[in-house]
mmCIF file of C-alpha atoms in Angstrom:
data_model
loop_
_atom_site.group_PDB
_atom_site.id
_atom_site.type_symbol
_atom_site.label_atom_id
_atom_site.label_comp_id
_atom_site.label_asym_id
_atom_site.label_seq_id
_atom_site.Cartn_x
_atom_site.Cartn_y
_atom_site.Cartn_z
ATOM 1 C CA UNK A 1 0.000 0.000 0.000
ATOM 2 C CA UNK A 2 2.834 2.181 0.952
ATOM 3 C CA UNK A 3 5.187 1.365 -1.969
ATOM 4 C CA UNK A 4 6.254 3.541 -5.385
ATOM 5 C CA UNK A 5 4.459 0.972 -7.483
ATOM 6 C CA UNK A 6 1.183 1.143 -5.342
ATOM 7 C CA UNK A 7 0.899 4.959 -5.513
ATOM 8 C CA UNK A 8 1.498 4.797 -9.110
ATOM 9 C CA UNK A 9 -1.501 2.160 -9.799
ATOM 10 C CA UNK A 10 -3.357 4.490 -7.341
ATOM 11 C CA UNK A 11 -2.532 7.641 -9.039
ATOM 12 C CA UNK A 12 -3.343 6.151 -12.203
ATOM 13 C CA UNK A 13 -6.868 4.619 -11.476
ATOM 14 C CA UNK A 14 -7.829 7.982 -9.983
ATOM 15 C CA UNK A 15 -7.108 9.630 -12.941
ATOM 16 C CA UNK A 16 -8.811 7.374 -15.181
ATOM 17 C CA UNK A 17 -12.169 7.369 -12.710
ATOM 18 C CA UNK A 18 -11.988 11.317 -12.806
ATOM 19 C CA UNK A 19 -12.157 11.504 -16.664
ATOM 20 C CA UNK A 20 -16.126 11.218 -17.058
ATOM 21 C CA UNK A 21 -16.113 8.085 -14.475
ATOM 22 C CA UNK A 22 -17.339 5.862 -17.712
ATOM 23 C CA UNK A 23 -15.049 2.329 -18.409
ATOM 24 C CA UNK A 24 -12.561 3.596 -21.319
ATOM 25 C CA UNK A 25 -12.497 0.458 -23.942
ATOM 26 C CA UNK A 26 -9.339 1.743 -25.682
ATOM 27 C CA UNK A 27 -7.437 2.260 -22.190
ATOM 28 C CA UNK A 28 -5.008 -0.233 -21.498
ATOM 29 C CA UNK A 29 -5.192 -0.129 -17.884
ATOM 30 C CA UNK A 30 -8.710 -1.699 -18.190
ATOM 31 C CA UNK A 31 -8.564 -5.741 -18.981
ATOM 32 C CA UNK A 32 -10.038 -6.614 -22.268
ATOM 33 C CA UNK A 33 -12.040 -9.825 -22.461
ATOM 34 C CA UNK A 34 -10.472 -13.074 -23.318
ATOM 35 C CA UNK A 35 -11.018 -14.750 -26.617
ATOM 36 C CA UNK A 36 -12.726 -18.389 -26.350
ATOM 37 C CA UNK A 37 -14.680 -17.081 -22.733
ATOM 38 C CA UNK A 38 -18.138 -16.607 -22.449
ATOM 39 C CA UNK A 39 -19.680 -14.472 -20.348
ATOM 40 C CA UNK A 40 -19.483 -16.430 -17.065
ATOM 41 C CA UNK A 41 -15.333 -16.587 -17.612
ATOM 42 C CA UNK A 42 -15.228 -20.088 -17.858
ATOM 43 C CA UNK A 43 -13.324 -21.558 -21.485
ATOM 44 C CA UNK A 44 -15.771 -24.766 -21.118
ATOM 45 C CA UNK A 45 -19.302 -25.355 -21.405
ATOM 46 C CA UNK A 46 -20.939 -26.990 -17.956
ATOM 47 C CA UNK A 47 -21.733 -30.223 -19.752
ATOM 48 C CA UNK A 48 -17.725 -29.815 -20.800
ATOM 49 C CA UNK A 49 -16.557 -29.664 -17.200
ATOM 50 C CA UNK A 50 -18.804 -32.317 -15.703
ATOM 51 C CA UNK A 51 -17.813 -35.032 -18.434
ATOM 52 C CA UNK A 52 -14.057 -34.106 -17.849
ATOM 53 C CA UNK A 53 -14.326 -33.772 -13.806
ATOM 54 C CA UNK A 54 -16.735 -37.280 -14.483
ATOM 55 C CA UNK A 55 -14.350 -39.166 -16.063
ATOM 56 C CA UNK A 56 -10.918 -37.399 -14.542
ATOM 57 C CA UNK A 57 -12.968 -39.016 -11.352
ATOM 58 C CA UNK A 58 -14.031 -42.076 -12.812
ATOM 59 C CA UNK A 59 -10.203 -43.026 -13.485
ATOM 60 C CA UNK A 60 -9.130 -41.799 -9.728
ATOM 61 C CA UNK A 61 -11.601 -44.693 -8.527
ATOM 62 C CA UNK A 62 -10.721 -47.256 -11.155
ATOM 63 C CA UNK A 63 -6.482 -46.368 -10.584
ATOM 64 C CA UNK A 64 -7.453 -47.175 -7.025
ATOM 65 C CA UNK A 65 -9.080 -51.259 -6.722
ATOM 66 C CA UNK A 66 -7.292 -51.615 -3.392
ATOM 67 C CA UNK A 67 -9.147 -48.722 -2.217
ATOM 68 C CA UNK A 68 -12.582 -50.135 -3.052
ATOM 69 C CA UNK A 69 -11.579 -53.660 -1.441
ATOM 70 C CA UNK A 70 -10.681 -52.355 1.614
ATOM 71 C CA UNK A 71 -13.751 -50.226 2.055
ATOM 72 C CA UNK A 72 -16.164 -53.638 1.107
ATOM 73 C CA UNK A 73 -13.843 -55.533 3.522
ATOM 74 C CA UNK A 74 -14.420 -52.746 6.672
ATOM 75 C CA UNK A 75 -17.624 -52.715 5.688
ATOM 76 C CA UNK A 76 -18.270 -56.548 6.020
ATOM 77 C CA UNK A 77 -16.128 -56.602 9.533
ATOM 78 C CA UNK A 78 -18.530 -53.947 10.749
ATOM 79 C CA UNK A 79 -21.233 -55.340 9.667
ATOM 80 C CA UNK A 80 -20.249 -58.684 11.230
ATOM 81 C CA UNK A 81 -19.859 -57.286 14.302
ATOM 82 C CA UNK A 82 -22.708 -55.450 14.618
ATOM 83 C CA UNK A 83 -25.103 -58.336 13.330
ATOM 84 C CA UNK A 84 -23.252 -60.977 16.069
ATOM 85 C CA UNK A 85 -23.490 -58.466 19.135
ATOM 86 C CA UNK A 86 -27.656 -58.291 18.076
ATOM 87 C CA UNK A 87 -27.934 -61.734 16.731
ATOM 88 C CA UNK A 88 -31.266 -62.964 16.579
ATOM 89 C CA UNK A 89 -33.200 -60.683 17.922
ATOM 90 C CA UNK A 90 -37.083 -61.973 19.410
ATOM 91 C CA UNK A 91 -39.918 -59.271 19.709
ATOM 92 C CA UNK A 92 -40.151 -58.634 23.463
ATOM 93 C CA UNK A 93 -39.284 -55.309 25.170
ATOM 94 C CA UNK A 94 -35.918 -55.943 25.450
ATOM 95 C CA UNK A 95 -35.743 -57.160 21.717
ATOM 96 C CA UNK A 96 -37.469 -53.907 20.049
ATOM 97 C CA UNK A 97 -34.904 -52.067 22.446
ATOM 98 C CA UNK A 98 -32.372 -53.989 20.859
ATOM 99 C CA UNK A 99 -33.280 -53.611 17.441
ATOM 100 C CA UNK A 100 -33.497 -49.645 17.792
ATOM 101 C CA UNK A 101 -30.340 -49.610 19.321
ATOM 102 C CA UNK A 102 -29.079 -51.766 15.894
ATOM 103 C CA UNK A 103 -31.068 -49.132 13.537
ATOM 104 C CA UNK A 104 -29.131 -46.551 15.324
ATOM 105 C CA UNK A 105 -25.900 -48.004 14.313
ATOM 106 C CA UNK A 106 -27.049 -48.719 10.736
ATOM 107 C CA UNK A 107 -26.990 -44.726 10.503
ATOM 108 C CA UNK A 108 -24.233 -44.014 11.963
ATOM 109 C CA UNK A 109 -22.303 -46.869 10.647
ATOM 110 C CA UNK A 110 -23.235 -45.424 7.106
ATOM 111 C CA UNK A 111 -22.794 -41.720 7.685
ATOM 112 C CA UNK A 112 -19.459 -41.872 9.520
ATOM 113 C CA UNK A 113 -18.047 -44.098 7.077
ATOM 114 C CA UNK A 114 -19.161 -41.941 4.622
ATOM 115 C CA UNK A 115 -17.888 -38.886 5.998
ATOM 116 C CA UNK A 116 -14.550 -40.221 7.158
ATOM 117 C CA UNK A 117 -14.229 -41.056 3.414
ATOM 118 C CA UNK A 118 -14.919 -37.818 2.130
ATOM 119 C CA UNK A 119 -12.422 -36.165 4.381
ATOM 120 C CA UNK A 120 -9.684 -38.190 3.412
ATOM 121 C CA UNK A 121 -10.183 -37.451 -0.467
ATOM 122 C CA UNK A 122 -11.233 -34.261 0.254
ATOM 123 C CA UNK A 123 -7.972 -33.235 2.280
ATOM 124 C CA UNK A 124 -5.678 -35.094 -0.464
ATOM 125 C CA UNK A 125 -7.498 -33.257 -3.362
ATOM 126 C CA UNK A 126 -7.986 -29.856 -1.527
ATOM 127 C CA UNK A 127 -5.031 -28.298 -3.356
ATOM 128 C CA UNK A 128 -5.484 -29.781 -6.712
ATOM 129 C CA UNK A 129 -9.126 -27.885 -6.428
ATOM 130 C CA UNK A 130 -8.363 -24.642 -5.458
ATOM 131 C CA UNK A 131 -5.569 -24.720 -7.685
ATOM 132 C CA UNK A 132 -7.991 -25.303 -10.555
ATOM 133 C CA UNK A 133 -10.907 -23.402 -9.211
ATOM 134 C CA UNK A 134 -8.769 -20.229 -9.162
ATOM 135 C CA UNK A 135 -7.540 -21.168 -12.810
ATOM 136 C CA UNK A 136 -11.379 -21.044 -13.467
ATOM 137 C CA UNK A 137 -11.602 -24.621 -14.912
ATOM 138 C CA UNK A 138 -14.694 -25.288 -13.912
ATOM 139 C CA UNK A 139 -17.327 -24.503 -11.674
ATOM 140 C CA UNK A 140 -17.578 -26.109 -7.917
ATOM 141 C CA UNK A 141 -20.874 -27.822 -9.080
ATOM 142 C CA UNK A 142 -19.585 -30.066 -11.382
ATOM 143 C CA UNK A 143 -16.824 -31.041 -9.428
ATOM 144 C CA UNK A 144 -19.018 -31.973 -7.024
ATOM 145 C CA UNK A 145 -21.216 -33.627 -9.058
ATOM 146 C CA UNK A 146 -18.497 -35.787 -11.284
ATOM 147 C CA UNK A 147 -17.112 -36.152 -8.515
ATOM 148 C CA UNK A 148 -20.101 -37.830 -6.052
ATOM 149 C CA UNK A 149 -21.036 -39.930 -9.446
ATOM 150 C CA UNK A 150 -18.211 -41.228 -10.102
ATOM 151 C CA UNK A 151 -18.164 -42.525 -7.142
ATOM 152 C CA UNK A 152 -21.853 -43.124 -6.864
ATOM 153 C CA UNK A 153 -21.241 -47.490 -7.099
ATOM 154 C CA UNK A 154 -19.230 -47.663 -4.498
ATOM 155 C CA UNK A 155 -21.558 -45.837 -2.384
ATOM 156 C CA UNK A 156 -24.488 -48.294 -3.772
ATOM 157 C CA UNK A 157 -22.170 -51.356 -2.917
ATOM 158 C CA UNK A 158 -20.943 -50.546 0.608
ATOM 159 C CA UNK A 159 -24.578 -50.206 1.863
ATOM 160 C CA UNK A 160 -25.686 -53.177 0.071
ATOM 161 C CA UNK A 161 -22.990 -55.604 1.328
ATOM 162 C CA UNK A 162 -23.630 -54.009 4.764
ATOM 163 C CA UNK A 163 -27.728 -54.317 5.088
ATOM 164 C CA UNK A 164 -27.197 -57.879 3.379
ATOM 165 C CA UNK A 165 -24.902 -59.067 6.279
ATOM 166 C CA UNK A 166 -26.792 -57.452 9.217
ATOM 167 C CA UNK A 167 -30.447 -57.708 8.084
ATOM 168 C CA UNK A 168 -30.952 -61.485 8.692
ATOM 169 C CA UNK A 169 -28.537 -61.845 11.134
ATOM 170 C CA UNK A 170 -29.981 -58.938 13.524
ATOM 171 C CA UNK A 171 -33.399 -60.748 12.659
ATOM 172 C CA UNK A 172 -35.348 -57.543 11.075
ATOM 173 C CA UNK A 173 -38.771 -58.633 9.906
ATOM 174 C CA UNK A 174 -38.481 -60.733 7.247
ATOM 175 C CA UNK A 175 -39.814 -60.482 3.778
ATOM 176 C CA UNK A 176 -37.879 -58.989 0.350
ATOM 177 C CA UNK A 177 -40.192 -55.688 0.347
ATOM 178 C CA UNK A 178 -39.308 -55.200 3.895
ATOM 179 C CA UNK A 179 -35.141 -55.779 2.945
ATOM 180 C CA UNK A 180 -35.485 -53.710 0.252
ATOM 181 C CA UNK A 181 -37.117 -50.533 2.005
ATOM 182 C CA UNK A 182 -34.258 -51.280 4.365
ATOM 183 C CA UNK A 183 -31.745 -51.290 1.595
ATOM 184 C CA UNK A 184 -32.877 -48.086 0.218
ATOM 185 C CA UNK A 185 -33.105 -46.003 2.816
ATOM 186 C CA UNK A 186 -29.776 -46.806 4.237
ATOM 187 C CA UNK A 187 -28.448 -45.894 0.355
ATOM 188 C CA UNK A 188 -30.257 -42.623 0.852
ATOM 189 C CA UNK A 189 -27.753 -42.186 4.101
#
């Protein structure tokens, strides 16, 4: 603020503003647009920067099988766990007790792992992103949304292996309708 340079930009700027206050086209202390950018400043089309972030995304998770492995295999311990500690569950007081207590863990189970997933890529990626944000690249909505499709069958598989293992062994109320209401609303989580 205090520099030669600064007062100079200053100086100039305010003598520009004084001269009828209107943006002078021809000046070249005013940015002209760029060639190839459209009016929101972004070189791509959205549909352009979703199918690149999409398949950039779609690559990560494919480069990456041990990843997916591991997170089936947690998932499968968990859900081990959880459906031997409230194995066979009967339909007393104690039981329904019981089974809340399991429904509770179903959500949490789901979210946390979820979560604790999305920080980890998040904080690895984090610089990559602002890096290309700032470049203007492409927009943060289809980086999230390439992004969370991309990955969208691993987050169908890890609730699926997980409600499969703990459904019948908890002892939830039995019938396919009944799994699959189950199923899909621990997806939604």
């Amino acid at each position: 603020a205090v520099s030669p340079i600064a007062r100079d930009i200053l100086e100039t700027a305010s003598a520009i503003g004084g001269q009828g206050g209107g943006k002078h086209v021809d000046d070249p202390y005013f940015l002209q647009p760029m060639e190839g950018v459209d009016g929101t400043g972004y070189r791509a089309s959205w549909w352009t920067q979703f199918y690149c972030i999409l398949w950039r995304s779609w690559l990560s998770v494919l480069k990456d099988p041990m990843l997916v492995k591991v997170r089936l295999l947690q998932t499968a311990m968990v859900a081990s766990l959880i459906g031997s500690i409230y194995f066979g569950q009967v339909l007393d007081q104690d039981g329904v007790m019981n089974i809340n207590g399991s429904l509770f863990l179903f959500l949490t189970n789901m979210t946390f792992q979820n979560v604790f997933a999305v920080i980890n890529v998040f904080s690895a990626e984090l610089p990559v992103f602002l890096r290309e944000k700032r470049s203007r690249l492409y927009r943060v909505d289809t980086y999230f949304l390439g992004k969370t499709i991309a990955e969208l069958p691993l987050f169908i598989a890890v609730p699926f292996v997980f409600t499969s293992i703990t459904y019948p062994m908890i002892g939830l109320k039995a019938g396919v309708s009944h799994y699959l209401v189950t199923l899909f609303i621990v997806t939604l989580v």
